[in-house]
CSV table of C-alpha atoms and ligand atoms in Angstrom, one decimal:
chain,number,residue,atom,x,y,z
A,1,MET,CA,16.0,-174.7,-99.2
A,2,ASN,CA,19.0,-172.8,-100.6
A,3,LYS,CA,19.2,-171.9,-104.3
A,4,GLU,CA,21.0,-174.8,-105.9
A,5,ILE,CA,22.7,-175.2,-109.2
A,6,LYS,CA,20.1,-176.6,-111.6
A,7,THR,CA,22.5,-178.5,-113.8
A,8,ASN,CA,26.1,-179.4,-113.5
A,9,GLU,CA,27.0,-176.4,-115.7
A,10,ILE,CA,27.4,-173.3,-113.5
A,11,GLN,CA,26.7,-170.2,-115.5
A,12,ILE,CA,28.3,-166.9,-114.6
A,13,GLY,CA,27.4,-163.3,-115.4
A,14,LEU,CA,30.3,-160.8,-115.1
A,15,LEU,CA,29.4,-157.2,-114.4
A,16,GLY,CA,32.3,-155.0,-115.6
A,17,CYS,CA,35.2,-155.6,-117.9
A,18,GLY,CA,38.0,-153.3,-116.9
A,19,VAL,CA,41.5,-154.6,-116.0
A,20,ILE,CA,40.1,-156.9,-113.3
A,21,GLY,CA,37.1,-158.0,-115.3
A,22,THR,CA,39.3,-158.8,-118.3
A,23,GLN,CA,41.6,-160.9,-116.1
A,24,VAL,CA,38.7,-162.8,-114.5
A,25,ALA,CA,37.0,-163.4,-117.9
A,26,THR,CA,40.3,-164.7,-119.3
A,27,GLU,CA,40.7,-167.1,-116.4
A,28,LEU,CA,37.1,-168.3,-116.7
A,29,LEU,CA,37.4,-168.9,-120.4
A,30,ASN,CA,40.6,-170.9,-120.3
A,31,GLY,CA,38.9,-173.7,-118.5
A,32,ASN,CA,41.6,-174.2,-115.9
A,33,LEU,CA,39.1,-173.7,-113.0
A,34,ASP,CA,37.0,-176.7,-113.9
A,35,CYS,CA,39.5,-179.3,-112.7
A,36,LYS,CA,39.5,-177.5,-109.3
A,37,LEU,CA,35.8,-178.4,-108.9
A,38,ALA,CA,36.7,-182.1,-108.7
A,39,GLY,CA,34.8,-183.0,-111.9
A,40,LYS,CA,31.4,-182.3,-110.5
A,41,ASN,CA,30.6,-179.1,-112.3
A,42,ARG,CA,31.7,-177.1,-115.2
A,43,ILE,CA,31.9,-173.3,-115.2
A,44,LYS,CA,30.6,-171.3,-118.1
A,45,LEU,CA,31.0,-167.5,-118.5
A,46,LYS,CA,27.7,-166.7,-120.1
A,47,LYS,CA,27.6,-162.9,-120.4
A,48,ILE,CA,29.7,-159.8,-119.6
A,49,LEU,CA,28.1,-156.4,-118.9
A,50,VAL,CA,30.0,-153.4,-120.4
A,51,ASN,CA,29.1,-149.8,-120.8
A,52,ASP,CA,30.3,-149.4,-124.3
A,53,LEU,CA,30.0,-152.2,-126.8
A,54,SER,CA,32.1,-150.4,-129.4
A,55,LYS,CA,35.3,-150.1,-127.2
A,56,SER,CA,38.2,-152.3,-128.4
A,57,ARG,CA,38.9,-155.1,-126.0
A,58,ASP,CA,41.0,-158.2,-125.4
A,59,ASN,CA,40.7,-160.4,-128.5
A,60,SER,CA,40.7,-163.6,-126.5
A,61,ILE,CA,37.2,-162.7,-125.2
A,62,PRO,CA,34.5,-163.6,-127.8
A,63,GLU,CA,32.5,-160.5,-128.8
A,64,SER,CA,29.3,-162.5,-128.5
A,65,LEU,CA,29.7,-162.5,-124.7
A,66,PHE,CA,29.4,-158.7,-124.3
A,67,THR,CA,26.1,-157.0,-123.6
A,68,ASN,CA,25.3,-153.5,-122.5
A,69,SER,CA,21.9,-154.5,-121.2
A,70,PRO,CA,22.1,-155.3,-117.5
A,71,ASP,CA,18.8,-157.3,-117.6
A,72,GLU,CA,20.2,-159.8,-120.0
A,73,ILE,CA,22.3,-161.0,-117.1
A,74,LEU,CA,20.3,-160.0,-114.0
A,75,LEU,CA,17.0,-161.6,-115.3
A,76,ASP,CA,18.6,-164.6,-117.0
A,77,PRO,CA,17.2,-167.6,-115.1
A,78,ASP,CA,20.2,-169.7,-116.3
A,79,ILE,CA,22.8,-167.5,-114.7
A,80,ASP,CA,23.6,-168.8,-111.2
A,81,ILE,CA,26.4,-166.5,-110.0
A,82,ILE,CA,27.2,-162.9,-110.6
A,83,ILE,CA,30.7,-161.6,-110.4
A,84,GLU,CA,30.7,-157.9,-109.9
A,85,VAL,CA,33.8,-156.0,-110.7
A,86,MET,CA,32.3,-152.6,-111.8
A,87,GLY,CA,33.4,-150.7,-108.7
A,88,GLY,CA,31.6,-147.7,-107.3
A,89,GLU,CA,28.3,-147.3,-105.6
A,90,LYS,CA,25.9,-146.8,-108.5
A,91,PRO,CA,24.7,-148.5,-110.6
A,92,ALA,CA,26.5,-151.5,-108.9
A,93,TYR,CA,24.1,-151.4,-105.9
A,94,ASP,CA,21.0,-151.5,-108.1
A,95,TYR,CA,22.4,-154.4,-110.2
A,96,VAL,CA,23.5,-156.4,-107.2
A,97,ILE,CA,20.1,-156.0,-105.5
A,98,LYS,CA,18.2,-157.0,-108.6
A,99,ALA,CA,20.5,-160.1,-109.1
A,100,ILE,CA,20.0,-161.3,-105.5
A,101,GLN,CA,16.2,-160.7,-105.8
A,102,ASN,CA,16.4,-163.0,-108.8
A,103,GLY,CA,18.1,-165.7,-106.7
A,104,LYS,CA,21.7,-165.2,-107.9
A,105,HIS,CA,24.7,-165.7,-105.8
A,106,LEU,CA,27.3,-162.9,-105.7
A,107,VAL,CA,31.1,-162.6,-105.7
A,108,THR,CA,32.1,-159.0,-105.5
A,109,ALA,CA,35.4,-157.0,-105.4
A,110,ASN,CA,33.5,-153.7,-104.7
A,111,LYS,CA,34.6,-152.2,-101.3
A,112,GLU,CA,32.5,-149.1,-101.6
A,113,LEU,CA,29.4,-151.2,-102.2
A,114,ILE,CA,30.0,-153.5,-99.3
A,115,ALA,CA,31.1,-150.8,-96.9
A,116,LYS,CA,28.1,-148.6,-97.6
A,117,HIS,CA,25.4,-151.2,-98.3
A,118,GLY,CA,26.6,-154.4,-96.6
A,119,PRO,CA,23.6,-154.6,-94.3
A,120,GLN,CA,21.1,-154.4,-97.1
A,121,ILE,CA,23.0,-156.8,-99.4
A,122,PHE,CA,23.7,-159.4,-96.7
A,123,GLY,CA,20.1,-159.1,-95.4
A,124,LEU,CA,18.6,-159.7,-98.8
A,125,ALA,CA,21.0,-162.5,-99.5
A,126,HIS,CA,20.0,-164.2,-96.2
A,127,GLU,CA,16.3,-163.9,-97.1
A,128,LYS,CA,16.8,-165.2,-100.6
A,129,LYS,CA,19.1,-167.9,-99.4
A,130,VAL,CA,22.0,-167.0,-101.7
A,131,GLN,CA,25.7,-166.7,-100.9
A,132,ILE,CA,27.8,-163.5,-101.0
A,133,LYS,CA,31.6,-163.7,-101.2
A,134,LEU,CA,33.7,-160.6,-100.8
A,135,ASP,CA,37.3,-161.5,-100.2
A,136,ALA,CA,38.5,-159.2,-103.0
A,137,THR,CA,37.1,-156.1,-101.4
A,138,VAL,CA,40.1,-155.7,-99.0
A,139,GLY,CA,43.7,-156.4,-99.5
A,140,GLY,CA,43.5,-157.6,-103.2
A,141,GLY,CA,45.2,-161.0,-103.2
A,142,ILE,CA,45.6,-161.2,-99.4
A,143,PRO,CA,42.8,-163.6,-98.1
A,144,ILE,CA,42.1,-161.3,-95.1
A,145,ILE,CA,38.3,-161.3,-95.3
A,146,ASN,CA,38.0,-165.1,-95.5
A,147,THR,CA,40.6,-165.4,-92.8
A,148,ILE,CA,38.5,-163.2,-90.5
A,149,MET,CA,35.2,-164.7,-91.5
A,150,ASP,CA,36.3,-168.4,-91.5
A,151,SER,CA,39.7,-169.3,-90.2
A,152,LEU,CA,39.7,-167.0,-87.2
A,153,LYS,CA,36.0,-167.5,-86.4
A,154,ALA,CA,36.7,-169.1,-83.0
A,155,ASN,CA,38.7,-166.0,-81.8
A,156,GLN,CA,37.5,-163.0,-80.0
A,157,ILE,CA,39.2,-160.4,-82.3
A,158,THR,CA,40.4,-157.3,-80.5
A,159,GLU,CA,42.3,-155.4,-83.2
A,160,VAL,CA,42.8,-155.3,-86.9
A,161,VAL,CA,45.4,-152.9,-88.2
A,162,GLY,CA,46.8,-152.6,-91.7
A,163,ILE,CA,48.4,-150.9,-94.6
A,164,LEU,CA,45.3,-151.2,-96.8
A,165,ASN,CA,46.1,-148.9,-99.7
A,166,GLY,CA,48.9,-149.9,-102.1
A,167,THR,CA,49.0,-146.5,-103.9
A,168,THR,CA,49.7,-144.5,-100.8
A,169,ASN,CA,52.1,-147.1,-99.5
A,170,TYR,CA,54.0,-146.8,-102.7
A,171,ILE,CA,54.1,-143.0,-102.5
A,172,LEU,CA,55.2,-143.0,-98.8
A,173,SER,CA,57.9,-145.7,-99.5
A,174,GLU,CA,59.3,-143.6,-102.4
A,175,MET,CA,59.3,-140.5,-100.2
A,176,LYS,CA,61.2,-142.4,-97.5
A,177,ASN,CA,63.6,-144.4,-99.6
A,178,SER,CA,64.2,-142.1,-102.6
A,179,LYS,CA,63.6,-138.8,-100.8
A,180,LYS,CA,61.0,-137.8,-103.3
A,181,THR,CA,58.3,-135.2,-102.8
A,182,LEU,CA,54.7,-136.4,-102.6
A,183,GLU,CA,54.0,-134.9,-106.0
A,184,ALA,CA,57.0,-136.6,-107.7
A,185,ALA,CA,56.2,-140.0,-106.0
A,186,LEU,CA,52.5,-139.7,-107.1
A,187,LYS,CA,53.5,-138.9,-110.7
A,188,GLU,CA,55.8,-142.0,-110.7
A,189,ALA,CA,53.0,-144.1,-109.2
A,190,GLN,CA,50.7,-142.9,-112.0
A,191,ASP,CA,53.3,-143.6,-114.7
A,192,LYS,CA,53.7,-147.1,-113.4
A,193,GLY,CA,49.9,-147.7,-113.3
A,194,TYR,CA,49.8,-147.9,-109.5
A,195,ALA,CA,47.7,-144.7,-109.1
A,196,GLU,CA,44.7,-143.6,-111.0
A,197,SER,CA,44.6,-140.3,-112.9
A,198,ASP,CA,42.3,-139.0,-110.2
A,199,PRO,CA,44.0,-140.3,-107.0
A,200,THR,CA,41.6,-138.5,-104.6
A,201,ASN,CA,40.2,-141.7,-103.0
A,202,ASP,CA,43.6,-143.1,-102.3
A,203,LEU,CA,45.4,-139.9,-101.1
A,204,GLU,CA,42.5,-138.7,-98.9
A,205,GLY,CA,42.2,-142.1,-97.2
A,206,ILE,CA,38.7,-142.8,-98.6
A,207,ASP,CA,39.7,-146.2,-100.1
A,208,ALA,CA,41.2,-147.2,-96.8
A,209,LYS,CA,38.1,-145.9,-94.9
A,210,TYR,CA,35.9,-148.3,-96.9
A,211,LYS,CA,38.3,-151.2,-96.2
A,212,THR,CA,38.5,-150.4,-92.5
A,213,SER,CA,34.7,-150.2,-92.3
A,214,ILE,CA,34.5,-153.7,-93.8
A,215,LEU,CA,37.2,-155.2,-91.6
A,216,ALA,CA,35.8,-153.7,-88.4
A,217,SER,CA,32.3,-154.8,-89.2
A,218,LEU,CA,33.4,-158.4,-89.9
A,219,ALA,CA,35.9,-158.6,-87.0
A,220,PHE,CA,33.5,-157.3,-84.4
A,221,HIS,CA,30.2,-158.7,-85.8
A,222,GLN,CA,28.6,-155.2,-85.8
A,223,TYR,CA,28.1,-153.0,-88.8
A,224,ILE,CA,30.4,-150.0,-88.7
A,225,ALA,CA,29.5,-147.6,-91.6
A,226,PRO,CA,32.3,-145.8,-93.5
A,227,ASP,CA,31.1,-142.5,-92.1
A,228,GLN,CA,31.9,-143.8,-88.6
A,229,VAL,CA,35.5,-144.2,-89.5
A,230,PRO,CA,37.4,-140.9,-88.9
A,231,SER,CA,39.8,-140.7,-91.8
A,232,HIS,CA,42.8,-138.6,-92.8
A,233,GLY,CA,44.9,-138.9,-95.9
A,234,ILE,CA,48.6,-138.3,-96.7
A,235,LYS,CA,48.5,-135.0,-98.6
A,236,SER,CA,50.1,-133.0,-95.7
A,237,ILE,CA,53.1,-135.2,-95.5
A,238,SER,CA,56.3,-133.8,-96.8
A,239,PRO,CA,60.0,-134.8,-97.0
A,240,ALA,CA,60.5,-132.9,-93.8
A,241,ASP,CA,58.3,-135.4,-91.9
A,242,PHE,CA,60.4,-138.3,-93.2
A,243,HIS,CA,63.5,-136.5,-92.0
A,244,PHE,CA,62.1,-136.0,-88.5
A,245,ALA,CA,60.5,-139.5,-88.4
A,246,GLU,CA,63.8,-141.1,-89.1
A,247,GLU,CA,65.5,-139.0,-86.4
A,248,LEU,CA,62.9,-140.2,-84.0
A,249,GLY,CA,63.2,-143.9,-85.1
A,250,PHE,CA,59.9,-144.2,-87.0
A,251,SER,CA,58.6,-144.9,-90.5
A,252,ILE,CA,55.4,-143.2,-91.8
A,253,LYS,CA,52.5,-145.4,-92.9
A,254,LEU,CA,48.8,-144.8,-93.6
A,255,LEU,CA,47.1,-147.3,-91.2
A,256,GLY,CA,43.5,-148.4,-91.1
A,257,LEU,CA,42.8,-149.4,-87.5
A,258,ALA,CA,39.9,-151.1,-85.8
A,259,LYS,CA,40.0,-151.9,-82.1
A,260,GLN,CA,37.5,-153.3,-79.7
A,261,PHE,CA,38.0,-152.6,-76.0
A,262,GLU,CA,37.0,-154.8,-73.0
A,263,ASP,CA,33.9,-152.7,-72.4
A,264,GLY,CA,32.8,-153.4,-76.0
A,265,HIS,CA,33.7,-150.0,-77.3
A,266,ILE,CA,34.9,-150.0,-80.9
A,267,SER,CA,37.3,-147.5,-82.3
A,268,THR,CA,38.1,-147.2,-85.9
A,269,SER,CA,40.3,-144.7,-87.9
A,270,VAL,CA,42.5,-144.2,-90.9
A,271,TYR,CA,45.5,-142.1,-89.9
A,272,PRO,CA,48.9,-141.4,-91.2
A,273,SER,CA,51.0,-142.9,-88.5
A,274,LEU,CA,54.5,-143.1,-87.1
A,275,VAL,CA,55.4,-146.7,-86.9
A,276,ALA,CA,58.5,-147.7,-84.9
A,277,ALA,CA,61.2,-148.7,-87.4
A,278,ASP,CA,61.6,-152.2,-85.8
A,279,GLN,CA,57.9,-153.1,-86.1
A,280,PRO,CA,56.9,-155.4,-89.0
A,281,LEU,CA,54.4,-152.9,-90.5
A,282,ALA,CA,57.2,-150.3,-90.8
A,283,ARG,CA,59.0,-152.6,-93.3
A,284,ILE,CA,56.1,-153.2,-95.7
A,285,ASP,CA,57.1,-151.0,-98.6
A,286,GLY,CA,55.9,-150.4,-102.2
A,287,VAL,CA,52.5,-151.4,-103.4
A,288,LEU,CA,52.2,-154.2,-100.8
A,289,ASN,CA,49.4,-154.4,-98.3
A,290,ALA,CA,49.7,-155.9,-94.8
A,291,VAL,CA,47.1,-156.7,-92.2
A,292,GLU,CA,47.7,-157.6,-88.5
A,293,VAL,CA,45.0,-159.3,-86.5
A,294,ARG,CA,45.0,-159.8,-82.8
A,295,GLY,CA,42.6,-162.3,-81.2
A,296,ASP,CA,42.4,-164.2,-77.9
A,297,LEU,CA,43.4,-167.6,-79.4
A,298,ILE,CA,45.7,-166.6,-82.3
A,299,ARG,CA,47.3,-163.8,-80.3
A,300,GLU,CA,48.8,-162.1,-83.4
A,301,LEU,CA,48.8,-162.8,-87.0
A,302,MET,CA,50.1,-160.8,-90.0
A,303,LEU,CA,49.2,-161.3,-93.7
A,304,VAL,CA,51.3,-159.6,-96.3
A,305,GLY,CA,50.8,-159.5,-100.1
A,306,PRO,CA,49.8,-157.7,-103.2
A,307,GLY,CA,46.9,-155.5,-102.3
A,308,ALA,CA,45.8,-154.6,-105.8
A,309,GLY,CA,46.2,-155.4,-109.5
A,310,PRO,CA,44.3,-157.7,-111.9
A,311,LYS,CA,46.1,-161.0,-111.1
A,312,PRO,CA,46.0,-160.8,-107.2
A,313,THR,CA,42.4,-159.5,-107.3
A,314,SER,CA,41.4,-162.3,-109.6
A,315,SER,CA,43.0,-164.8,-107.3
A,316,ALA,CA,40.6,-163.6,-104.5
A,317,ILE,CA,37.6,-163.4,-106.8
A,318,LEU,CA,38.1,-166.9,-108.4
A,319,GLY,CA,39.0,-168.4,-105.0
A,320,ASP,CA,35.7,-167.1,-103.7
A,321,LEU,CA,33.9,-168.4,-106.8
A,322,LEU,CA,35.3,-171.9,-106.3
A,323,SER,CA,34.5,-171.9,-102.6
A,324,LEU,CA,31.0,-170.6,-103.3
A,325,ILE,CA,30.3,-173.4,-105.8
A,326,LYS,CA,31.6,-175.9,-103.2
A,327,ASN,CA,29.2,-174.6,-100.5
A,328,ILE,CA,26.4,-173.5,-102.8
A,329,SER,CA,23.7,-175.1,-100.7
A,330,SER,CA,25.0,-174.0,-97.3
A,331,ASP,CA,23.1,-171.4,-95.3
A,332,PHE,CA,24.4,-167.8,-95.6
A,333,PRO,CA,24.7,-166.6,-92.0
A,334,LEU,CA,24.5,-162.8,-91.5
A,335,PRO,CA,28.1,-161.8,-90.8
A,336,TYR,CA,27.2,-158.9,-88.4
A,337,LYS,CA,24.5,-157.3,-86.5
A,338,VAL,CA,23.1,-154.0,-87.7
A,339,LEU,CA,22.4,-151.7,-84.8
A,340,PRO,CA,19.6,-149.2,-84.9
A,341,ALA,CA,20.7,-145.7,-86.1
A,342,ASN,CA,20.7,-144.2,-82.6
A,343,ALA,CA,23.1,-146.8,-81.4
A,344,ARG,CA,25.6,-146.2,-84.1
A,345,SER,CA,27.5,-143.5,-82.2
A,346,LYS,CA,29.2,-146.0,-79.9
A,347,ALA,CA,32.0,-146.5,-82.4
A,348,GLU,CA,32.2,-142.7,-83.0
A,349,GLU,CA,32.2,-141.7,-79.4
A,350,SER,CA,34.9,-144.1,-78.4
A,351,SER,CA,37.6,-142.6,-80.7
A,352,SER,CA,37.8,-139.4,-78.6
A,353,ASP,CA,38.4,-141.4,-75.4
A,354,GLU,CA,41.6,-142.9,-76.8
A,355,LYS,CA,45.0,-141.6,-76.1
A,356,TYR,CA,48.0,-141.6,-78.5
A,357,ARG,CA,51.3,-139.9,-78.8
A,358,PHE,CA,51.1,-137.2,-81.6
A,359,TYR,CA,53.7,-135.7,-83.8
A,360,THR,CA,53.1,-132.1,-85.0
A,361,ARG,CA,55.1,-130.1,-87.6
A,362,LEU,CA,54.8,-126.3,-87.7
A,363,ARG,CA,56.2,-123.5,-89.9
A,364,VAL,CA,57.2,-120.6,-87.6
A,365,ASN,CA,59.1,-117.4,-87.9
A,366,ASP,CA,62.5,-117.9,-86.3
A,367,LYS,CA,62.0,-115.5,-83.5
A,368,VAL,CA,62.8,-115.3,-79.7
A,369,GLY,CA,60.0,-116.8,-77.6
A,370,VAL,CA,58.2,-119.1,-80.1
A,371,ILE,CA,58.9,-122.3,-78.2
A,372,ARG,CA,58.2,-120.5,-74.8
A,373,ASP,CA,54.7,-119.4,-76.1
A,374,LEU,CA,54.0,-122.8,-77.6
A,375,GLY,CA,55.0,-124.4,-74.3
A,376,ILE,CA,52.7,-122.1,-72.3
A,377,ILE,CA,49.7,-123.2,-74.4
A,378,LEU,CA,50.5,-126.9,-74.2
A,379,ALA,CA,51.1,-126.7,-70.5
A,380,LYS,CA,47.7,-124.9,-70.0
A,381,HIS,CA,46.0,-127.9,-71.7
A,382,GLN,CA,48.0,-130.4,-69.7
A,383,ILE,CA,49.8,-131.7,-72.8
A,384,SER,CA,53.3,-133.0,-71.9
A,385,LEU,CA,56.0,-133.1,-74.5
A,386,GLU,CA,58.2,-136.1,-75.1
A,387,SER,CA,60.5,-134.2,-77.5
A,388,ILE,CA,60.7,-130.9,-79.4
A,389,SER,CA,63.0,-129.9,-82.2
A,390,GLN,CA,63.6,-126.9,-84.4
A,391,LYS,CA,65.7,-127.1,-87.5
A,392,ALA,CA,67.9,-124.2,-88.5
A,393,HIS,CA,67.7,-123.4,-92.2
A,394,THR,CA,70.1,-124.9,-94.6
A,395,PRO,CA,70.4,-123.7,-98.1
A,396,ASP,CA,70.2,-127.2,-99.7
A,397,SER,CA,67.0,-128.3,-98.0
A,398,SER,CA,63.9,-128.5,-100.2
A,399,TRP,CA,61.5,-128.1,-97.3
A,400,GLU,CA,62.8,-125.0,-95.6
A,401,LYS,CA,61.9,-121.5,-96.6
A,402,GLY,CA,64.0,-118.4,-95.9
A,403,GLY,CA,63.1,-116.5,-92.7
A,404,GLU,CA,61.2,-119.4,-91.2
A,405,ALA,CA,62.0,-122.4,-89.1
A,406,THR,CA,60.5,-125.9,-89.0
A,407,LEU,CA,59.4,-126.9,-85.5
A,408,ILE,CA,58.2,-130.4,-84.6
A,409,PHE,CA,57.1,-131.8,-81.3
A,410,LEU,CA,56.1,-135.2,-80.1
A,411,THR,CA,53.6,-135.4,-77.2
A,412,HIS,CA,53.1,-138.0,-74.5
A,413,SER,CA,49.8,-139.9,-74.8
A,414,ILE,CA,46.8,-137.5,-75.0
A,415,GLY,CA,43.3,-137.5,-76.5
A,416,GLU,CA,43.2,-136.0,-80.0
A,417,ASP,CA,40.5,-133.5,-79.0
A,418,LYS,CA,42.8,-132.0,-76.4
A,419,LEU,CA,45.6,-131.6,-79.0
A,420,LYS,CA,43.2,-130.0,-81.5
A,421,ILE,CA,42.0,-127.4,-79.0
A,422,ALA,CA,45.6,-126.5,-78.1
A,423,LEU,CA,46.6,-126.4,-81.8
A,424,ASP,CA,43.7,-124.0,-82.5
A,425,GLU,CA,45.3,-121.6,-79.9
A,426,ILE,CA,48.8,-122.2,-81.2
A,427,LYS,CA,47.7,-121.3,-84.7
A,428,GLN,CA,46.8,-117.8,-83.4
A,429,LEU,CA,50.3,-117.1,-82.2
A,430,ASP,CA,51.9,-114.4,-84.3
A,431,PRO,CA,55.1,-116.2,-85.3
A,432,VAL,CA,53.2,-119.4,-86.2
A,433,ASN,CA,52.6,-119.5,-90.0
A,434,GLU,CA,51.1,-122.9,-90.5
A,435,ILE,CA,50.4,-126.2,-88.7
A,436,CYS,CA,51.6,-128.4,-91.5
A,437,CYS,CA,51.2,-132.0,-90.5
A,438,ILE,CA,49.9,-134.1,-87.6
A,439,LEU,CA,50.8,-137.8,-87.3
A,440,ARG,CA,49.7,-140.3,-84.7
A,441,VAL,CA,52.1,-142.8,-83.2
A,442,PHE,CA,51.1,-146.4,-83.7
A,443,GLU,CA,51.9,-148.3,-80.5
B,501,HSE,N1,43.6,-148.0,-105.1
B,501,HSE,C1,43.6,-149.2,-104.3
B,501,HSE,C2,45.0,-149.4,-103.7
B,501,HSE,C3,43.3,-150.4,-105.2
B,501,HSE,O1,45.9,-148.6,-104.1
B,501,HSE,O2,45.2,-150.2,-102.8
B,501,HSE,C4,42.8,-151.6,-104.4
B,501,HSE,O3,41.7,-151.4,-103.6
């Protein structure tokens, strides 16, 4: 027997009251959601967990709702559903586990929590017969999780690829459209509230890694841990790369990619990628997110929308809440298998088998024979070039330094490992000063 609501008043405990929590609390308190439950139930926000009771907050939330004692929520037998918007791994994990152990259903927006601990959380929820809803963990207001888990259930999904991080998409769009440096675009993103004061998780692809891990696990019904998703950030990208990308007919996007091959192999990655300018993903600019899904019945589907921010994220959280209440006594099926630790490498191994075209930018001394020496090394490793270009210095360019030249090459399809071995040798060449940036071509 699933845990059912004891009365027709559904009591909610909210964990966290930052920008998202405040928006969720406000929506819960204004009573607008009750009519969406077709008159059967009434939603009551009972308590909100915060760290610091003395902090000044939104006046529309009664002070009596706040507590800094987790157990006041986690052990309250009258609270039916927990909404967790604290973010981060700890203490969210401990709170969520305790809540589920006490029979509470969960709506969460916490991607790190689900990416790292999905198996434990889903397993316990299954055992305790409570529901978990997680649409807000990926893509903010875009209903991509529920689309994969419900609407596309009949499909054999083969690929999920997307722009999963709004902060980096804003920065890359500004670098492309307004010719800004990464530093200037980041500063602007921070001033506009699109980037955090510590932007590490966004810039280094960690946020996108969590989201890719969740999407891959749900799409392929097999847990793919975040540490199985090889990830690269955008810090090495400079205005020069946009100059060359445009010449070659590409846009630059940070893509989270999850693919399953016919033999069952799964490949996942987060990679700054060259996307052909005429592809839909190339045109998704600013803080928007977009996700493409390929499946045997749907063929191809793309969802685009606001990937972050209090209102879009609340849309996902509250939609999940309403759907949870509607299906409160349904079974909670495990969304994926968890393979034993020694079988986990299947996803890791596969990425090295794959072949892509790669773009590489180098700083070299402008001397006779550089391209010849580079060509000899590439040929030795059977790496064929599609194009190579060297830019003569111009006094007005921000990305060129005196006495040096910028060299870029685009390979035909090769395995990344092969390119890395060749680049290690190229790095040793006397005139090569730096291998600045490697981008993968998204086909
Ligand atoms: N920092 C994230 C982003 C927020 O920029 O997309 C939403 O997960």
